[in-house]
Short mmCIF file of N, CA and C in Angstrom, two decimals:
data_model
loop_
_atom_site.label_atom_id
_atom_site.label_comp_id
_atom_site.label_asym_id
_atom_site.label_seq_id
_atom_site.Cartn_x
_atom_site.Cartn_y
_atom_site.Cartn_z
N MET A 365 -53.65 44.07 -65.17
CA MET A 365 -53.16 44.22 -63.86
C MET A 365 -52.69 42.92 -63.30
N ASP A 366 -51.72 43.14 -62.51
CA ASP A 366 -51.16 41.93 -61.90
C ASP A 366 -51.98 41.59 -60.66
N THR A 367 -52.27 40.37 -60.58
CA THR A 367 -52.97 39.91 -59.38
C THR A 367 -51.94 39.35 -58.42
N PRO A 368 -52.11 39.64 -57.16
CA PRO A 368 -51.13 39.12 -56.19
C PRO A 368 -51.17 37.60 -56.15
N GLN A 369 -50.02 37.01 -56.05
CA GLN A 369 -49.94 35.55 -56.03
C GLN A 369 -50.24 35.07 -54.62
N ARG A 370 -51.04 34.09 -54.61
CA ARG A 370 -51.36 33.48 -53.34
C ARG A 370 -50.45 32.27 -53.15
N PRO A 371 -50.06 32.04 -51.92
CA PRO A 371 -49.22 30.85 -51.72
C PRO A 371 -50.01 29.59 -52.04
N ALA A 372 -49.29 28.63 -52.53
CA ALA A 372 -49.93 27.35 -52.88
C ALA A 372 -50.40 26.67 -51.62
N ALA A 373 -51.35 25.82 -51.76
CA ALA A 373 -51.89 25.10 -50.61
C ALA A 373 -50.80 24.17 -50.06
N VAL A 374 -50.71 24.08 -48.76
CA VAL A 374 -49.71 23.25 -48.10
C VAL A 374 -50.28 21.87 -47.90
N GLU A 375 -49.57 20.89 -48.40
CA GLU A 375 -49.99 19.52 -48.19
C GLU A 375 -49.03 18.87 -47.20
N ILE A 376 -49.57 18.15 -46.26
CA ILE A 376 -48.76 17.46 -45.26
C ILE A 376 -48.78 15.98 -45.59
N HIS A 377 -47.61 15.42 -45.70
CA HIS A 377 -47.48 14.00 -45.98
C HIS A 377 -46.85 13.32 -44.78
N HIS A 378 -47.46 12.24 -44.37
CA HIS A 378 -46.87 11.41 -43.31
C HIS A 378 -46.14 10.26 -43.98
N PRO A 379 -44.89 10.02 -43.59
CA PRO A 379 -44.15 8.93 -44.25
C PRO A 379 -44.76 7.57 -43.92
N GLN A 380 -44.78 6.72 -44.92
CA GLN A 380 -45.30 5.36 -44.77
C GLN A 380 -44.13 4.40 -44.97
N PRO A 381 -43.99 3.40 -44.10
CA PRO A 381 -42.90 2.43 -44.30
C PRO A 381 -43.15 1.59 -45.54
N ILE A 382 -42.06 1.25 -46.21
CA ILE A 382 -42.15 0.42 -47.41
C ILE A 382 -41.72 -0.98 -47.01
N THR A 383 -42.55 -1.94 -47.28
CA THR A 383 -42.19 -3.33 -47.00
C THR A 383 -41.79 -3.97 -48.30
N LEU A 384 -40.57 -4.51 -48.34
CA LEU A 384 -40.09 -5.14 -49.55
C LEU A 384 -40.58 -6.57 -49.66
N HIS A 385 -40.60 -7.27 -48.57
CA HIS A 385 -41.04 -8.66 -48.55
C HIS A 385 -42.13 -8.79 -47.49
N PRO A 386 -43.10 -9.58 -47.73
CA PRO A 386 -44.12 -9.76 -46.70
C PRO A 386 -43.52 -10.50 -45.51
N PRO A 387 -43.89 -10.15 -44.32
CA PRO A 387 -43.31 -10.82 -43.14
C PRO A 387 -43.72 -12.29 -43.13
N THR A 388 -42.78 -13.14 -42.77
CA THR A 388 -43.04 -14.59 -42.73
C THR A 388 -43.62 -15.00 -41.39
N ALA A 389 -43.24 -14.32 -40.33
CA ALA A 389 -43.75 -14.67 -39.01
C ALA A 389 -44.75 -13.59 -38.60
N PRO A 390 -45.73 -13.99 -37.79
CA PRO A 390 -46.69 -12.97 -37.36
C PRO A 390 -46.00 -11.94 -36.47
N LEU A 391 -46.32 -10.70 -36.67
CA LEU A 391 -45.73 -9.62 -35.89
C LEU A 391 -46.54 -9.39 -34.63
N VAL A 392 -45.84 -9.09 -33.57
CA VAL A 392 -46.50 -8.77 -32.32
C VAL A 392 -46.88 -7.30 -32.38
N PRO A 393 -48.14 -6.98 -32.14
CA PRO A 393 -48.51 -5.57 -32.23
C PRO A 393 -47.90 -4.76 -31.09
N ILE A 394 -47.33 -3.63 -31.43
CA ILE A 394 -46.73 -2.74 -30.46
C ILE A 394 -47.51 -1.43 -30.50
N GLN A 395 -47.82 -0.95 -29.32
CA GLN A 395 -48.54 0.31 -29.26
C GLN A 395 -47.60 1.42 -29.71
N PRO A 396 -47.99 2.18 -30.72
CA PRO A 396 -47.11 3.25 -31.18
C PRO A 396 -47.07 4.37 -30.16
N GLY A 397 -45.88 4.95 -30.04
CA GLY A 397 -45.72 6.09 -29.15
C GLY A 397 -46.23 7.34 -29.85
N PRO A 398 -46.27 8.41 -29.13
CA PRO A 398 -46.74 9.64 -29.77
C PRO A 398 -45.74 10.09 -30.83
N LEU A 399 -46.26 10.37 -32.01
CA LEU A 399 -45.40 10.83 -33.10
C LEU A 399 -45.14 12.31 -32.93
N PRO A 400 -43.95 12.75 -33.27
CA PRO A 400 -43.70 14.19 -33.17
C PRO A 400 -44.50 14.94 -34.23
N ALA A 401 -44.78 16.15 -33.94
CA ALA A 401 -45.55 16.97 -34.87
C ALA A 401 -44.70 17.31 -36.09
N VAL A 402 -45.40 17.42 -37.25
CA VAL A 402 -44.72 17.76 -38.49
C VAL A 402 -44.79 19.28 -38.65
N GLN A 403 -43.65 19.86 -38.95
CA GLN A 403 -43.61 21.31 -39.11
C GLN A 403 -43.23 21.64 -40.55
N SER A 404 -43.79 22.72 -41.02
CA SER A 404 -43.44 23.22 -42.36
C SER A 404 -42.92 24.63 -42.21
N VAL A 405 -41.88 24.92 -42.96
CA VAL A 405 -41.28 26.24 -42.92
C VAL A 405 -41.20 26.76 -44.35
N GLN A 406 -41.65 27.98 -44.57
CA GLN A 406 -41.57 28.57 -45.91
C GLN A 406 -40.33 29.44 -45.95
N LEU A 407 -39.47 29.14 -46.93
CA LEU A 407 -38.24 29.87 -47.11
C LEU A 407 -38.52 31.19 -47.82
N PRO A 408 -37.60 32.16 -47.76
CA PRO A 408 -37.86 33.46 -48.41
C PRO A 408 -38.06 33.37 -49.92
N ASP A 409 -37.49 32.34 -50.57
CA ASP A 409 -37.68 32.23 -52.02
C ASP A 409 -38.98 31.52 -52.38
N GLY A 410 -39.79 31.16 -51.41
CA GLY A 410 -41.10 30.57 -51.68
C GLY A 410 -41.15 29.07 -51.50
N ARG A 411 -40.02 28.42 -51.34
CA ARG A 411 -40.03 26.96 -51.15
C ARG A 411 -40.52 26.65 -49.75
N ILE A 412 -41.12 25.47 -49.60
CA ILE A 412 -41.62 25.02 -48.30
C ILE A 412 -40.84 23.77 -47.91
N VAL A 413 -40.30 23.78 -46.72
CA VAL A 413 -39.55 22.64 -46.19
C VAL A 413 -40.39 22.05 -45.07
N THR A 414 -40.60 20.74 -45.15
CA THR A 414 -41.42 20.05 -44.17
C THR A 414 -40.54 19.03 -43.45
N GLY A 415 -40.72 18.89 -42.12
CA GLY A 415 -39.96 17.91 -41.36
C GLY A 415 -40.49 17.79 -39.95
N TYR A 416 -39.93 16.85 -39.25
CA TYR A 416 -40.34 16.64 -37.86
C TYR A 416 -39.68 17.68 -36.96
N ALA A 417 -40.36 18.01 -35.91
CA ALA A 417 -39.81 18.96 -34.93
C ALA A 417 -38.77 18.23 -34.08
N LEU A 418 -37.69 18.89 -33.87
CA LEU A 418 -36.64 18.30 -33.04
C LEU A 418 -36.72 18.93 -31.66
N THR A 419 -36.66 18.05 -30.68
CA THR A 419 -36.64 18.57 -29.31
C THR A 419 -35.22 18.99 -28.99
N PRO A 420 -35.05 20.13 -28.40
CA PRO A 420 -33.68 20.57 -28.10
C PRO A 420 -33.07 19.67 -27.03
N THR A 421 -31.78 19.42 -27.16
CA THR A 421 -31.10 18.60 -26.17
C THR A 421 -30.85 19.44 -24.93
N PRO A 422 -31.03 18.83 -23.77
CA PRO A 422 -30.82 19.62 -22.55
C PRO A 422 -29.33 19.96 -22.39
N ALA A 423 -29.07 21.09 -21.81
CA ALA A 423 -27.69 21.51 -21.58
C ALA A 423 -27.05 20.60 -20.53
N PRO A 424 -25.80 20.28 -20.71
CA PRO A 424 -25.17 19.41 -19.70
C PRO A 424 -25.07 20.14 -18.35
N ALA A 425 -25.13 19.34 -17.31
CA ALA A 425 -25.04 19.90 -15.96
C ALA A 425 -23.66 20.51 -15.76
N PRO A 426 -23.58 21.60 -15.05
CA PRO A 426 -22.26 22.20 -14.83
C PRO A 426 -21.37 21.27 -14.01
N ILE A 427 -20.11 21.23 -14.37
CA ILE A 427 -19.17 20.35 -13.70
C ILE A 427 -18.62 21.07 -12.48
N GLU A 428 -18.64 20.35 -11.35
CA GLU A 428 -18.13 20.93 -10.12
C GLU A 428 -16.61 21.05 -10.20
N PRO A 429 -16.08 22.16 -9.77
CA PRO A 429 -14.62 22.28 -9.78
C PRO A 429 -14.01 21.34 -8.74
N ARG A 430 -12.97 20.65 -9.15
CA ARG A 430 -12.29 19.72 -8.25
C ARG A 430 -10.97 20.34 -7.81
N PRO A 431 -10.51 19.95 -6.62
CA PRO A 431 -9.20 20.48 -6.21
C PRO A 431 -8.10 19.93 -7.11
N ALA A 432 -6.98 20.63 -7.16
CA ALA A 432 -5.88 20.22 -8.03
C ALA A 432 -5.34 18.84 -7.64
N VAL A 433 -5.31 18.53 -6.35
CA VAL A 433 -4.81 17.24 -5.87
C VAL A 433 -5.87 16.68 -4.94
N SER A 434 -6.19 15.40 -5.11
CA SER A 434 -7.22 14.81 -4.27
C SER A 434 -6.70 14.55 -2.87
N ARG A 435 -7.59 14.57 -1.91
CA ARG A 435 -7.21 14.33 -0.52
C ARG A 435 -6.69 12.91 -0.33
N THR A 436 -7.25 11.96 -1.06
CA THR A 436 -6.81 10.57 -0.93
C THR A 436 -5.35 10.43 -1.36
N ALA A 437 -4.99 11.09 -2.46
CA ALA A 437 -3.61 11.00 -2.92
C ALA A 437 -2.66 11.62 -1.90
N VAL A 438 -3.07 12.73 -1.29
CA VAL A 438 -2.22 13.37 -0.29
C VAL A 438 -2.06 12.46 0.92
N ASN A 439 -3.15 11.82 1.37
CA ASN A 439 -3.08 10.92 2.52
C ASN A 439 -2.18 9.72 2.24
N ILE A 440 -2.28 9.18 1.04
CA ILE A 440 -1.44 8.03 0.69
C ILE A 440 0.04 8.44 0.67
N ALA A 441 0.32 9.62 0.10
CA ALA A 441 1.71 10.08 0.06
C ALA A 441 2.27 10.31 1.45
N LEU A 442 1.48 10.94 2.32
CA LEU A 442 1.95 11.18 3.68
C LEU A 442 2.13 9.87 4.44
N GLY A 443 1.25 8.91 4.20
CA GLY A 443 1.41 7.60 4.84
C GLY A 443 2.68 6.91 4.39
N GLY A 444 3.02 7.03 3.11
CA GLY A 444 4.25 6.43 2.60
C GLY A 444 5.48 7.07 3.21
N ILE A 445 5.45 8.40 3.35
CA ILE A 445 6.58 9.09 3.96
C ILE A 445 6.74 8.67 5.42
N GLY A 446 5.63 8.59 6.14
CA GLY A 446 5.69 8.17 7.54
C GLY A 446 6.19 6.75 7.68
N PHE A 447 5.72 5.87 6.79
CA PHE A 447 6.16 4.47 6.85
C PHE A 447 7.66 4.38 6.58
N GLY A 448 8.16 5.17 5.63
CA GLY A 448 9.60 5.17 5.35
C GLY A 448 10.41 5.65 6.55
N ALA A 449 9.89 6.67 7.24
CA ALA A 449 10.59 7.17 8.42
C ALA A 449 10.60 6.12 9.53
N VAL A 450 9.48 5.44 9.71
CA VAL A 450 9.39 4.41 10.76
C VAL A 450 10.31 3.24 10.44
N CYS A 451 10.40 2.87 9.17
CA CYS A 451 11.26 1.73 8.80
C CYS A 451 12.71 2.02 9.15
N GLY A 452 13.17 3.24 8.91
CA GLY A 452 14.54 3.58 9.28
C GLY A 452 14.75 3.46 10.78
N GLY A 453 13.77 3.93 11.56
CA GLY A 453 13.86 3.81 13.02
C GLY A 453 13.83 2.37 13.47
N LEU A 454 13.02 1.53 12.79
CA LEU A 454 12.97 0.11 13.17
C LEU A 454 14.29 -0.58 12.88
N VAL A 455 14.95 -0.21 11.78
CA VAL A 455 16.25 -0.80 11.48
C VAL A 455 17.24 -0.42 12.57
N LEU A 456 17.23 0.85 12.99
CA LEU A 456 18.13 1.26 14.06
C LEU A 456 17.79 0.57 15.37
N LEU A 457 16.51 0.38 15.64
CA LEU A 457 16.09 -0.28 16.88
C LEU A 457 16.56 -1.74 16.89
N THR A 458 16.39 -2.45 15.79
CA THR A 458 16.85 -3.84 15.75
C THR A 458 18.36 -3.92 15.86
N THR A 459 19.08 -2.97 15.26
CA THR A 459 20.54 -2.95 15.40
C THR A 459 20.94 -2.71 16.84
N PHE A 460 20.26 -1.80 17.51
CA PHE A 460 20.55 -1.52 18.92
C PHE A 460 20.27 -2.76 19.78
N ILE A 461 19.18 -3.45 19.53
CA ILE A 461 18.84 -4.65 20.31
C ILE A 461 19.89 -5.73 20.09
N ALA A 462 20.35 -5.91 18.84
CA ALA A 462 21.37 -6.93 18.56
C ALA A 462 22.69 -6.56 19.26
N ALA A 463 23.07 -5.28 19.25
CA ALA A 463 24.30 -4.87 19.93
C ALA A 463 24.19 -5.05 21.44
N LEU A 464 23.03 -4.74 22.01
CA LEU A 464 22.83 -4.92 23.45
C LEU A 464 22.89 -6.41 23.82
N ALA A 465 22.32 -7.27 22.99
CA ALA A 465 22.37 -8.70 23.27
C ALA A 465 23.82 -9.20 23.20
N ALA A 466 24.60 -8.72 22.24
CA ALA A 466 26.01 -9.13 22.15
C ALA A 466 26.79 -8.64 23.36
N PHE A 467 26.51 -7.41 23.84
CA PHE A 467 27.19 -6.87 25.01
C PHE A 467 26.86 -7.70 26.26
N ILE A 468 25.60 -8.05 26.44
CA ILE A 468 25.22 -8.87 27.60
C ILE A 468 25.88 -10.24 27.51
N HIS A 469 25.97 -10.80 26.32
CA HIS A 469 26.64 -12.09 26.13
C HIS A 469 28.11 -12.00 26.53
N GLN A 470 28.78 -10.92 26.14
CA GLN A 470 30.18 -10.71 26.52
C GLN A 470 30.33 -10.57 28.03
N LEU A 471 29.41 -9.85 28.68
CA LEU A 471 29.46 -9.72 30.14
C LEU A 471 29.31 -11.05 30.85
N ILE A 472 28.43 -11.89 30.34
CA ILE A 472 28.23 -13.22 30.95
C ILE A 472 29.51 -14.05 30.82
N ILE A 473 30.12 -14.02 29.66
CA ILE A 473 31.37 -14.78 29.47
C ILE A 473 32.47 -14.23 30.39
N LEU A 474 32.58 -12.90 30.49
CA LEU A 474 33.58 -12.30 31.37
C LEU A 474 33.35 -12.69 32.82
N ALA A 475 32.10 -12.68 33.26
CA ALA A 475 31.79 -13.08 34.64
C ALA A 475 32.14 -14.55 34.88
N ALA A 476 31.88 -15.40 33.89
CA ALA A 476 32.21 -16.82 34.03
C ALA A 476 33.72 -17.02 34.13
N VAL A 477 34.47 -16.26 33.35
CA VAL A 477 35.94 -16.40 33.40
C VAL A 477 36.47 -15.91 34.75
N ILE A 478 35.99 -14.74 35.20
CA ILE A 478 36.48 -14.22 36.48
C ILE A 478 36.07 -15.12 37.63
N PHE A 479 34.81 -15.53 37.66
CA PHE A 479 34.34 -16.41 38.75
C PHE A 479 35.04 -17.76 38.70
N GLY A 480 35.25 -18.30 37.51
CA GLY A 480 35.96 -19.57 37.39
C GLY A 480 37.39 -19.45 37.86
N GLY A 481 38.06 -18.33 37.55
CA GLY A 481 39.43 -18.12 38.03
C GLY A 481 39.47 -18.00 39.55
N TRP A 482 38.50 -17.31 40.12
CA TRP A 482 38.45 -17.19 41.58
C TRP A 482 38.28 -18.55 42.24
N ILE A 483 37.41 -19.40 41.65
CA ILE A 483 37.22 -20.75 42.19
C ILE A 483 38.52 -21.54 42.08
N ALA A 484 39.22 -21.42 40.95
CA ALA A 484 40.48 -22.15 40.78
C ALA A 484 41.52 -21.70 41.79
N VAL A 485 41.60 -20.40 42.06
CA VAL A 485 42.55 -19.90 43.06
C VAL A 485 42.20 -20.45 44.43
N GLN A 486 40.92 -20.52 44.77
CA GLN A 486 40.50 -21.03 46.07
C GLN A 486 40.83 -22.51 46.22
N VAL A 487 40.69 -23.26 45.17
CA VAL A 487 40.92 -24.70 45.25
C VAL A 487 42.41 -25.00 45.32
N PHE A 488 43.17 -24.32 44.48
CA PHE A 488 44.58 -24.68 44.38
C PHE A 488 45.50 -23.84 45.24
N SER A 489 45.03 -22.92 46.02
CA SER A 489 45.94 -22.08 46.83
C SER A 489 46.40 -22.84 48.08
N ALA A 490 47.60 -22.44 48.62
CA ALA A 490 48.14 -23.09 49.82
C ALA A 490 47.40 -22.65 51.06
N GLY A 491 46.85 -21.53 51.07
CA GLY A 491 46.17 -21.03 52.25
C GLY A 491 44.76 -21.59 52.39
N GLY A 492 44.34 -22.34 51.49
CA GLY A 492 42.98 -22.87 51.54
C GLY A 492 42.91 -24.15 52.34
N HIS A 493 41.94 -24.95 52.10
CA HIS A 493 41.75 -26.22 52.79
C HIS A 493 42.87 -27.18 52.44
N ARG A 494 43.52 -27.81 53.47
CA ARG A 494 44.64 -28.70 53.22
C ARG A 494 44.17 -30.13 53.26
N SER A 495 44.77 -30.90 52.42
CA SER A 495 44.46 -32.33 52.46
C SER A 495 45.38 -33.01 53.48
N SER A 496 45.02 -34.21 53.87
CA SER A 496 45.84 -34.92 54.88
C SER A 496 47.16 -35.37 54.25
N GLY A 497 48.23 -34.91 54.76
CA GLY A 497 49.55 -35.27 54.24
C GLY A 497 50.61 -34.88 55.26
N THR A 498 51.84 -35.14 54.97
CA THR A 498 52.95 -34.86 55.88
C THR A 498 53.58 -33.55 55.49
N THR A 499 53.76 -32.70 56.48
CA THR A 499 54.40 -31.42 56.25
C THR A 499 55.81 -31.51 56.82
N VAL A 500 56.79 -31.14 56.05
CA VAL A 500 58.19 -31.19 56.48
C VAL A 500 58.74 -29.79 56.42
N ASN A 501 59.22 -29.29 57.55
CA ASN A 501 59.88 -28.00 57.60
C ASN A 501 61.37 -28.26 57.56
N ILE A 502 62.02 -27.72 56.60
CA ILE A 502 63.46 -27.92 56.47
C ILE A 502 64.14 -26.67 56.98
N ARG A 503 65.06 -26.90 58.00
CA ARG A 503 65.82 -25.78 58.53
C ARG A 503 67.27 -25.95 58.09
N LYS A 504 68.04 -25.05 58.55
CA LYS A 504 69.45 -25.19 58.24
C LYS A 504 69.98 -26.46 58.91
N ALA A 505 70.52 -27.24 58.11
CA ALA A 505 71.05 -28.48 58.66
C ALA A 505 72.46 -28.70 58.13
N VAL A 506 73.19 -29.41 58.88
CA VAL A 506 74.56 -29.71 58.49
C VAL A 506 74.61 -31.21 58.20
N ILE A 507 75.08 -31.52 57.07
CA ILE A 507 75.20 -32.90 56.72
C ILE A 507 76.70 -33.22 56.64
N LYS A 508 77.18 -34.15 57.57
CA LYS A 508 78.57 -34.56 57.55
C LYS A 508 78.59 -36.08 57.42
N ARG A 509 79.36 -36.50 56.56
CA ARG A 509 79.60 -37.91 56.35
C ARG A 509 78.32 -38.73 56.38
N ASN A 510 77.43 -38.33 55.56
CA ASN A 510 76.16 -39.02 55.39
C ASN A 510 75.39 -39.11 56.71
N HIS A 511 75.59 -38.19 57.53
CA HIS A 511 74.85 -38.20 58.79
C HIS A 511 74.16 -36.87 58.91
N PHE A 512 72.91 -36.88 59.24
CA PHE A 512 72.12 -35.67 59.29
C PHE A 512 72.16 -35.14 60.71
N HIS A 513 72.53 -33.89 60.89
CA HIS A 513 72.52 -33.24 62.21
C HIS A 513 71.53 -32.12 62.14
N GLY A 514 70.47 -32.21 62.82
CA GLY A 514 69.45 -31.22 62.69
C GLY A 514 69.28 -30.34 63.77
#
């Protein structure tokens, strides 16, 4: 009769580090952390696989949905558009100020010419202030043989 086979005894081996050369400097003792537990798994064909237990990695946090366009980008774009509109208005404003200054300059020159002409007419006209001199009224006179008959 066949006797049922019993599984072989499971032996657990802890790995030991292999030192190839003895350390030359004294080592500082470090407190070892907790070692993970060793697990053994028996495969369906009877083989036993031994290894350390792996801790599962945590799932990444869900990513928050972001808007298609950031508010900062929209604000910067709107600011640029507004600045461009203002620059055009400033160019027109400076042009208007320059034209107004030229017009006022022309008015001042025109006033100086008209006022200067008025002063010249007043100074040089016969109806104005007369200087001391002799006035001679010439009437019809008859001149005969170099003799004046008035």
